[in-house]
Short mmCIF file of C-alpha atoms in Angstrom, two decimals:
data_model
loop_
_atom_site.label_atom_id
_atom_site.label_comp_id
_atom_site.label_asym_id
_atom_site.label_seq_id
_atom_site.Cartn_x
_atom_site.Cartn_y
_atom_site.Cartn_z
CA MET A 1 8.68 -17.56 19.81
CA LEU A 2 9.46 -15.94 15.81
CA SER A 3 12.32 -18.32 14.83
CA ARG A 4 14.84 -16.57 12.85
CA SER A 5 15.05 -18.46 10.12
CA ALA A 6 11.61 -18.28 10.06
CA PHE A 7 11.32 -14.91 9.83
CA THR A 8 14.25 -12.47 9.15
CA HIS A 9 15.08 -8.83 10.56
CA LEU A 10 16.92 -7.75 8.38
CA SER A 11 20.05 -10.23 6.18
CA ARG A 12 22.40 -11.17 9.02
CA GLY A 13 25.31 -8.18 7.56
CA ILE A 14 23.27 -5.84 9.45
CA ALA A 15 21.09 -7.89 12.43
CA ARG A 16 22.47 -7.29 15.43
CA GLN A 17 22.00 -10.67 18.19
CA SER A 18 22.51 -8.44 21.13
CA ASN A 19 18.64 -6.58 19.84
CA LYS A 20 17.38 -10.68 19.03
CA ASP A 21 14.89 -10.92 22.77
CA GLN A 22 13.48 -7.21 22.28
CA LEU A 23 12.87 -7.34 18.81
CA LEU A 24 11.16 -10.41 18.95
CA ALA A 25 9.13 -9.47 20.94
CA ARG A 26 8.20 -6.35 18.93
CA ALA A 27 6.84 -9.03 16.72
CA PHE A 28 3.40 -8.26 19.56
CA ALA A 29 3.76 -4.72 20.48
CA ALA A 30 0.11 -3.89 19.24
CA LYS A 31 -1.86 -3.11 21.22
CA ALA A 32 -5.72 -3.53 22.52
CA GLY A 33 -7.32 -0.79 21.01
CA GLN A 34 -4.35 -0.83 17.97
CA ALA A 35 -4.29 -2.46 15.09
CA GLU A 36 -1.64 -4.73 14.23
CA VAL A 37 -0.13 -3.62 10.64
CA VAL A 38 1.57 -5.34 7.91
CA LEU A 39 3.50 -3.11 5.48
CA VAL A 40 3.76 -5.22 2.11
CA GLY A 41 6.19 -4.00 -0.25
CA CYS A 42 8.07 -0.78 1.55
CA GLY A 43 10.17 0.34 -2.03
CA ALA A 44 13.03 2.47 -1.01
CA PRO A 45 13.28 5.03 1.19
CA ASN A 46 12.52 8.72 -0.41
CA ARG A 47 10.20 7.73 -2.92
CA GLY A 48 7.55 4.19 -2.55
CA MET A 49 4.95 5.14 -0.63
CA GLY A 50 4.74 2.74 1.07
CA TRP A 51 8.13 4.24 2.46
CA TYR A 52 5.73 7.12 3.53
CA HIS A 53 3.58 4.98 5.24
CA ALA A 54 5.93 3.04 7.40
CA VAL A 55 7.38 6.88 7.78
CA GLN A 56 3.95 7.77 9.64
CA MET A 57 2.88 4.37 11.27
CA LEU A 58 6.84 4.98 12.72
CA GLU A 59 6.25 7.85 13.54
CA GLY A 60 3.23 7.98 15.99
CA ARG A 61 1.84 9.48 13.74
CA CYS A 62 -1.75 7.20 13.05
CA PRO A 63 -2.46 6.79 17.00
CA SER A 64 -4.45 4.17 16.54
CA ALA A 65 -1.80 1.51 14.32
CA SER A 66 1.52 0.01 15.95
CA LEU A 67 3.31 -1.74 12.12
CA ASP A 68 4.58 -4.33 13.64
CA TYR A 69 6.36 -5.93 10.76
CA ILE A 70 7.33 -4.83 6.35
CA ILE A 71 7.67 -6.86 3.74
CA GLU A 72 9.99 -5.58 0.78
CA PRO A 73 10.58 -9.33 -0.83
CA TRP A 74 12.03 -6.73 -2.92
CA PHE A 75 14.49 -5.46 -1.71
CA LEU A 76 15.14 -7.68 1.04
CA GLY A 77 16.27 -10.32 -1.82
CA GLY A 78 17.28 -9.82 -5.27
CA GLY A 79 17.17 -5.96 -5.37
CA ALA A 80 19.16 -5.79 -2.40
CA SER A 81 22.46 -4.85 -4.01
CA GLY A 82 20.37 -3.00 -6.74
CA PRO A 83 18.88 0.75 -7.48
CA GLY A 84 17.51 1.54 -4.04
CA GLY A 85 18.68 -1.56 -1.91
CA PRO A 86 21.46 0.18 -0.10
CA GLU A 87 19.94 2.96 1.51
CA PHE A 88 17.24 0.68 2.01
CA ALA A 89 19.51 -1.43 3.77
CA GLU A 90 20.72 1.51 6.41
CA TRP A 91 16.97 2.91 6.49
CA ALA A 92 16.09 -1.05 7.81
CA ALA A 93 19.07 -0.18 10.05
CA GLU A 94 17.58 2.48 11.56
CA SER A 95 14.13 1.53 12.34
CA THR A 96 15.03 -2.05 13.86
CA GLU A 97 17.20 -0.55 16.06
CA LYS A 98 14.68 2.40 16.75
CA TYR A 99 11.94 0.76 16.39
CA GLY A 100 12.52 -2.81 17.34
CA THR A 101 10.42 -2.89 13.18
CA THR A 102 10.42 -6.46 11.94
CA PHE A 103 11.52 -7.72 8.29
CA GLY A 104 11.19 -9.94 6.22
CA THR A 105 10.01 -11.93 2.70
CA SER A 106 6.38 -13.60 3.77
CA MET A 107 3.38 -12.57 4.77
CA GLY A 108 2.96 -16.75 4.65
CA ASN A 109 5.68 -16.53 7.35
CA LEU A 110 3.76 -14.27 10.33
CA PRO A 111 2.67 -15.95 13.53
CA ASN A 112 -0.97 -15.14 14.32
CA PRO A 113 -1.74 -11.45 15.41
CA LYS A 114 -2.25 -10.92 18.95
CA GLN A 115 -4.87 -7.37 17.83
CA PRO A 116 -7.00 -7.38 14.28
CA ARG A 117 -4.23 -7.25 12.01
CA CYS A 118 -4.70 -4.16 8.94
CA ALA A 119 -2.79 -5.05 6.06
CA LEU A 120 -0.90 -2.75 3.98
CA ILE A 121 -0.53 -3.29 0.74
CA SER A 122 2.11 -0.45 -1.65
CA GLY A 123 3.52 -3.63 -3.52
CA ARG A 124 3.94 -2.79 -7.61
CA THR A 125 0.36 -3.72 -9.14
CA ALA A 126 1.58 -6.71 -10.90
CA ASP A 127 2.11 -8.19 -7.68
CA ASN A 128 -0.93 -6.63 -5.94
CA PRO A 129 -3.00 -9.80 -6.20
CA GLN A 130 -1.21 -11.91 -5.16
CA LEU A 131 -0.36 -10.49 -1.62
CA PHE A 132 -4.13 -10.01 -2.10
CA THR A 133 -4.45 -13.87 -1.22
CA GLU A 134 -1.85 -13.85 1.27
CA CYS A 135 -2.89 -11.22 3.52
CA ILE A 136 -5.47 -13.07 3.36
CA ALA A 137 -3.85 -15.73 4.39
CA ALA A 138 -2.51 -14.32 6.59
CA LYS A 139 -5.36 -13.69 8.80
CA CYS A 140 -5.25 -9.79 8.04
CA SER A 141 -8.94 -8.36 8.81
CA THR A 142 -8.69 -5.31 7.19
CA ILE A 143 -6.56 -4.49 3.48
CA ILE A 144 -5.72 -0.78 2.78
CA LEU A 145 -4.49 -1.35 -0.95
CA GLU A 146 -3.40 0.93 -3.32
CA LYS A 147 -3.73 2.10 -6.18
CA PRO A 148 -4.62 1.35 -9.13
CA GLY A 149 -5.04 -2.44 -6.70
CA ALA A 150 -4.19 -4.74 -9.91
CA PRO A 151 -3.77 -4.21 -13.02
CA THR A 152 -7.41 -5.35 -14.25
CA VAL A 153 -10.77 -4.37 -13.64
CA ALA A 154 -10.94 -8.92 -13.82
CA GLU A 155 -9.04 -8.73 -11.02
CA LEU A 156 -10.06 -5.96 -8.78
CA GLN A 157 -13.25 -7.62 -8.67
CA LYS A 158 -11.80 -11.48 -7.93
CA MET A 159 -10.56 -9.18 -5.47
CA LYS A 160 -13.40 -8.20 -4.30
CA ASP A 161 -15.13 -11.77 -4.58
CA GLU A 162 -11.97 -13.42 -2.41
CA ALA A 163 -11.86 -10.67 0.02
CA GLU A 164 -16.00 -11.24 0.49
CA ALA A 165 -16.03 -14.57 1.15
CA ALA A 166 -13.17 -14.80 4.11
CA GLY A 167 -15.08 -11.26 5.63
CA VAL A 168 -12.10 -9.28 4.76
CA GLY A 169 -13.15 -5.20 4.06
CA VAL A 170 -10.56 -3.37 1.96
CA LEU A 171 -10.91 0.38 1.24
CA MET A 172 -8.63 1.97 -1.20
CA GLY A 173 -8.93 5.87 -2.45
CA TYR A 174 -7.49 8.04 -4.16
CA ASN A 175 -5.87 11.27 -0.87
CA LYS A 176 -5.19 14.17 -3.18
CA ASN A 177 -9.44 14.42 -3.28
CA VAL A 178 -9.07 15.08 0.32
CA CYS A 179 -6.27 16.97 0.12
CA LYS A 180 -5.83 20.49 1.50
CA TYR A 181 -3.60 21.72 -1.41
CA VAL A 182 -6.20 20.41 -3.45
CA ARG A 183 -9.14 22.17 -1.92
CA LYS A 184 -7.17 25.60 -0.92
CA THR A 185 -5.80 25.92 -5.51
CA ARG A 186 -9.74 25.05 -6.17
CA GLU A 187 -10.66 27.93 -4.12
CA PHE A 188 -8.70 30.00 -4.46
CA ALA A 189 -9.43 29.65 -8.39
CA GLU A 190 -13.08 30.14 -8.27
CA THR A 191 -11.52 33.87 -7.15
CA VAL A 192 -9.73 34.17 -10.51
CA PRO A 193 -12.26 34.16 -13.33
CA GLY A 194 -10.64 32.94 -16.30
CA SER A 195 -7.69 30.95 -14.60
CA HIS A 196 -6.06 27.89 -15.18
CA VAL A 197 -4.74 25.41 -12.63
CA THR A 198 -2.14 22.63 -13.37
CA PHE A 199 -2.01 19.45 -10.94
CA VAL A 200 1.77 19.26 -10.07
CA SER A 201 2.99 14.99 -9.18
CA ASN A 202 6.84 14.68 -7.85
CA ASN A 203 8.65 10.65 -7.05
CA ALA A 204 12.73 11.50 -6.06
CA TYR A 205 13.94 8.54 -9.03
CA GLU A 206 17.09 9.53 -8.88
CA ASN A 207 17.87 10.86 -12.83
CA THR A 208 19.67 7.78 -14.32
CA PRO A 209 18.73 4.40 -16.61
CA GLU A 210 19.82 2.61 -13.36
CA SER A 211 17.19 4.22 -11.08
CA LEU A 212 15.26 4.99 -13.67
CA GLY A 213 15.03 1.71 -15.07
CA GLU A 214 14.13 -0.05 -11.74
CA CYS A 215 11.00 2.13 -10.89
CA PHE A 216 9.77 1.27 -15.10
CA GLU A 217 10.02 -1.98 -14.55
CA ARG A 218 8.29 -2.21 -10.63
CA ASN A 219 5.67 -0.25 -11.34
CA ALA A 220 4.90 -1.45 -15.26
CA GLU A 221 1.71 -0.52 -15.51
CA GLY A 222 2.74 2.91 -16.37
CA MET A 223 3.11 6.40 -15.32
CA LEU A 224 -0.50 7.00 -15.72
CA LYS A 225 -1.83 4.41 -13.99
CA ASN A 226 0.84 4.18 -11.60
CA MET A 227 1.97 7.62 -10.75
CA ALA A 228 -1.00 10.31 -12.29
CA ILE A 229 -3.21 8.05 -11.74
CA HIS A 230 -4.19 10.56 -8.02
CA GLU A 231 -4.52 13.63 -10.93
CA LEU A 232 -6.55 12.14 -13.55
CA ALA A 233 -9.04 11.13 -9.81
CA LEU A 234 -9.13 14.49 -9.27
CA LEU A 235 -9.62 15.52 -12.60
CA VAL A 236 -12.99 12.76 -12.10
CA SER A 237 -13.93 13.98 -9.48
CA PHE A 238 -13.81 18.06 -9.55
CA TYR A 239 -13.47 19.03 -13.56
CA ASP A 240 -16.12 16.73 -14.83
CA VAL A 241 -13.85 14.95 -16.56
CA THR A 242 -15.13 10.89 -18.46
CA VAL A 243 -14.59 9.16 -21.32
CA GLU A 244 -17.59 10.29 -23.42
CA ASN A 245 -17.62 14.38 -21.78
CA ILE A 246 -13.45 14.47 -23.05
CA GLU A 247 -13.13 17.28 -26.32
CA SER A 248 -9.63 16.89 -26.96
CA VAL A 249 -6.84 15.67 -24.91
CA THR A 250 -3.55 18.06 -26.60
CA ALA A 251 0.01 16.65 -25.16
CA ASP A 252 3.31 19.52 -23.85
CA LYS A 253 5.45 17.61 -26.22
CA GLU A 254 9.14 20.31 -24.82
CA TYR A 255 7.59 18.48 -21.67
CA SER A 256 7.36 15.70 -21.97
CA SER A 257 9.80 12.80 -22.12
CA MET A 258 9.70 8.85 -22.85
CA GLN A 259 12.41 6.10 -22.85
CA THR A 260 12.74 2.39 -23.60
CA LEU A 261 15.23 1.67 -21.16
CA ALA A 262 16.03 -2.20 -18.66
CA GLY A 263 14.60 -3.43 -15.00
CA PRO A 264 16.67 -4.40 -12.78
CA SER A 265 15.58 -8.16 -14.86
CA GLY A 266 17.36 -7.30 -17.60
CA GLU A 267 13.61 -6.68 -20.41
CA GLU A 268 13.08 -3.29 -21.52
CA ARG A 269 10.12 -1.41 -20.89
CA THR A 270 8.84 2.41 -22.46
CA ASP A 271 7.26 4.43 -20.05
CA PHE A 272 6.92 8.36 -19.85
CA ASP A 273 10.00 9.66 -17.10
CA LYS A 274 7.86 13.38 -17.73
CA ILE A 275 4.75 13.79 -18.72
CA LYS A 276 2.05 16.91 -18.51
CA PHE A 277 -1.49 17.20 -20.57
CA THR A 278 -3.73 19.55 -20.18
CA ILE A 279 -7.53 18.32 -21.47
CA LYS A 280 -10.78 20.46 -21.89
CA THR A 281 -14.14 18.95 -21.74
CA LYS A 282 -17.27 19.28 -24.00
CA THR A 283 -18.88 20.79 -20.86
CA GLY A 284 -15.87 23.63 -20.96
CA LYS A 285 -13.47 23.36 -17.95
CA GLU A 286 -10.48 23.15 -18.20
CA VAL A 287 -7.52 22.30 -16.23
CA SER A 288 -3.66 20.31 -16.53
CA VAL A 289 -2.02 17.64 -15.74
CA ALA A 290 1.77 16.99 -15.06
CA ALA A 291 4.08 14.59 -13.51
CA ASP A 292 7.83 14.03 -13.64
CA ARG A 293 9.34 10.55 -11.96
CA CYS A 294 12.62 12.81 -10.66
CA GLY A 295 10.86 16.00 -9.65
CA GLY A 296 11.02 15.86 -6.43
CA THR A 297 9.72 14.82 -3.15
CA ASP A 298 6.85 17.90 -2.99
CA SER A 299 3.06 17.63 -5.12
CA TYR A 300 1.28 20.88 -5.62
CA ALA A 301 -1.15 22.68 -7.42
CA ALA A 302 -0.64 26.12 -9.40
CA VAL A 303 -3.51 28.34 -10.18
CA THR A 304 -1.48 30.79 -13.41
CA SER A 305 -3.94 33.58 -14.83
CA ASP A 306 -3.14 35.78 -18.45
CA ASP A 307 -0.08 32.57 -18.36
CA LYS A 308 1.64 34.10 -15.20
CA GLU A 309 1.72 32.11 -12.04
CA VAL A 310 -0.74 33.70 -9.19
CA PHE A 311 -0.84 30.78 -6.93
CA ARG A 312 0.93 27.64 -5.24
#
């Protein structure tokens, strides 16, 4: 049986001892035909991509997936009292009560899987190589890896070799390439000669030094490689954008904003909290990208014609 000392659902202050038997049973909730999913790196409610994945699975939107474990070392550890920590604790308590979800801080404390185990790694990019190794050691047969996967190409290649040696399948992609709003925007733009498309990516961080400082530290690879990378993938897929084919990049300096802020560790980092730019290619295509860490929960695309928005 899983011991509370080895793997805790929550800190003692919010755990419910009366639910102990029910919660421990939840550790083996995946049924035949389902994957036993471990979410590694949840992030803050309404902000972290891992959290959005968790909600989808807990609410049963992915019938083949049973989210049995959530590994969140930051908000269940050093970040518990910092920005996002109290909100995470409240959501974790609610999820434990409603779904019996098991929360912990380390992959090393997981029991052996009862069904095929799938890890969804959605932590800090800098932590991904180590988390990846730990997921393989925890007998995950499949790993879904959030972009960009690792800080460097060399680390990605090492992870690829490691997975192949262990016989572990790895999936990584960019879901906006198949999003309905992207398709509808592109199709509409084709009906308006001379129109211009802008892809807008929003996050819902609080516009405070504390919240953005935590964001900058956790996403230390920077906004372009962390947040706007989905939009960059769209540009590569649909607008002929490659290094060799870029004619010009024009920044919208009035929209864009860069700050130097200290994170929870006290170390300062400089990054964009907002950025907007337009890329022109040598093959005659032009497209814009805007990203805002504090813009809200909804991302979208817009079509303009003669400087007027005609579709969103």
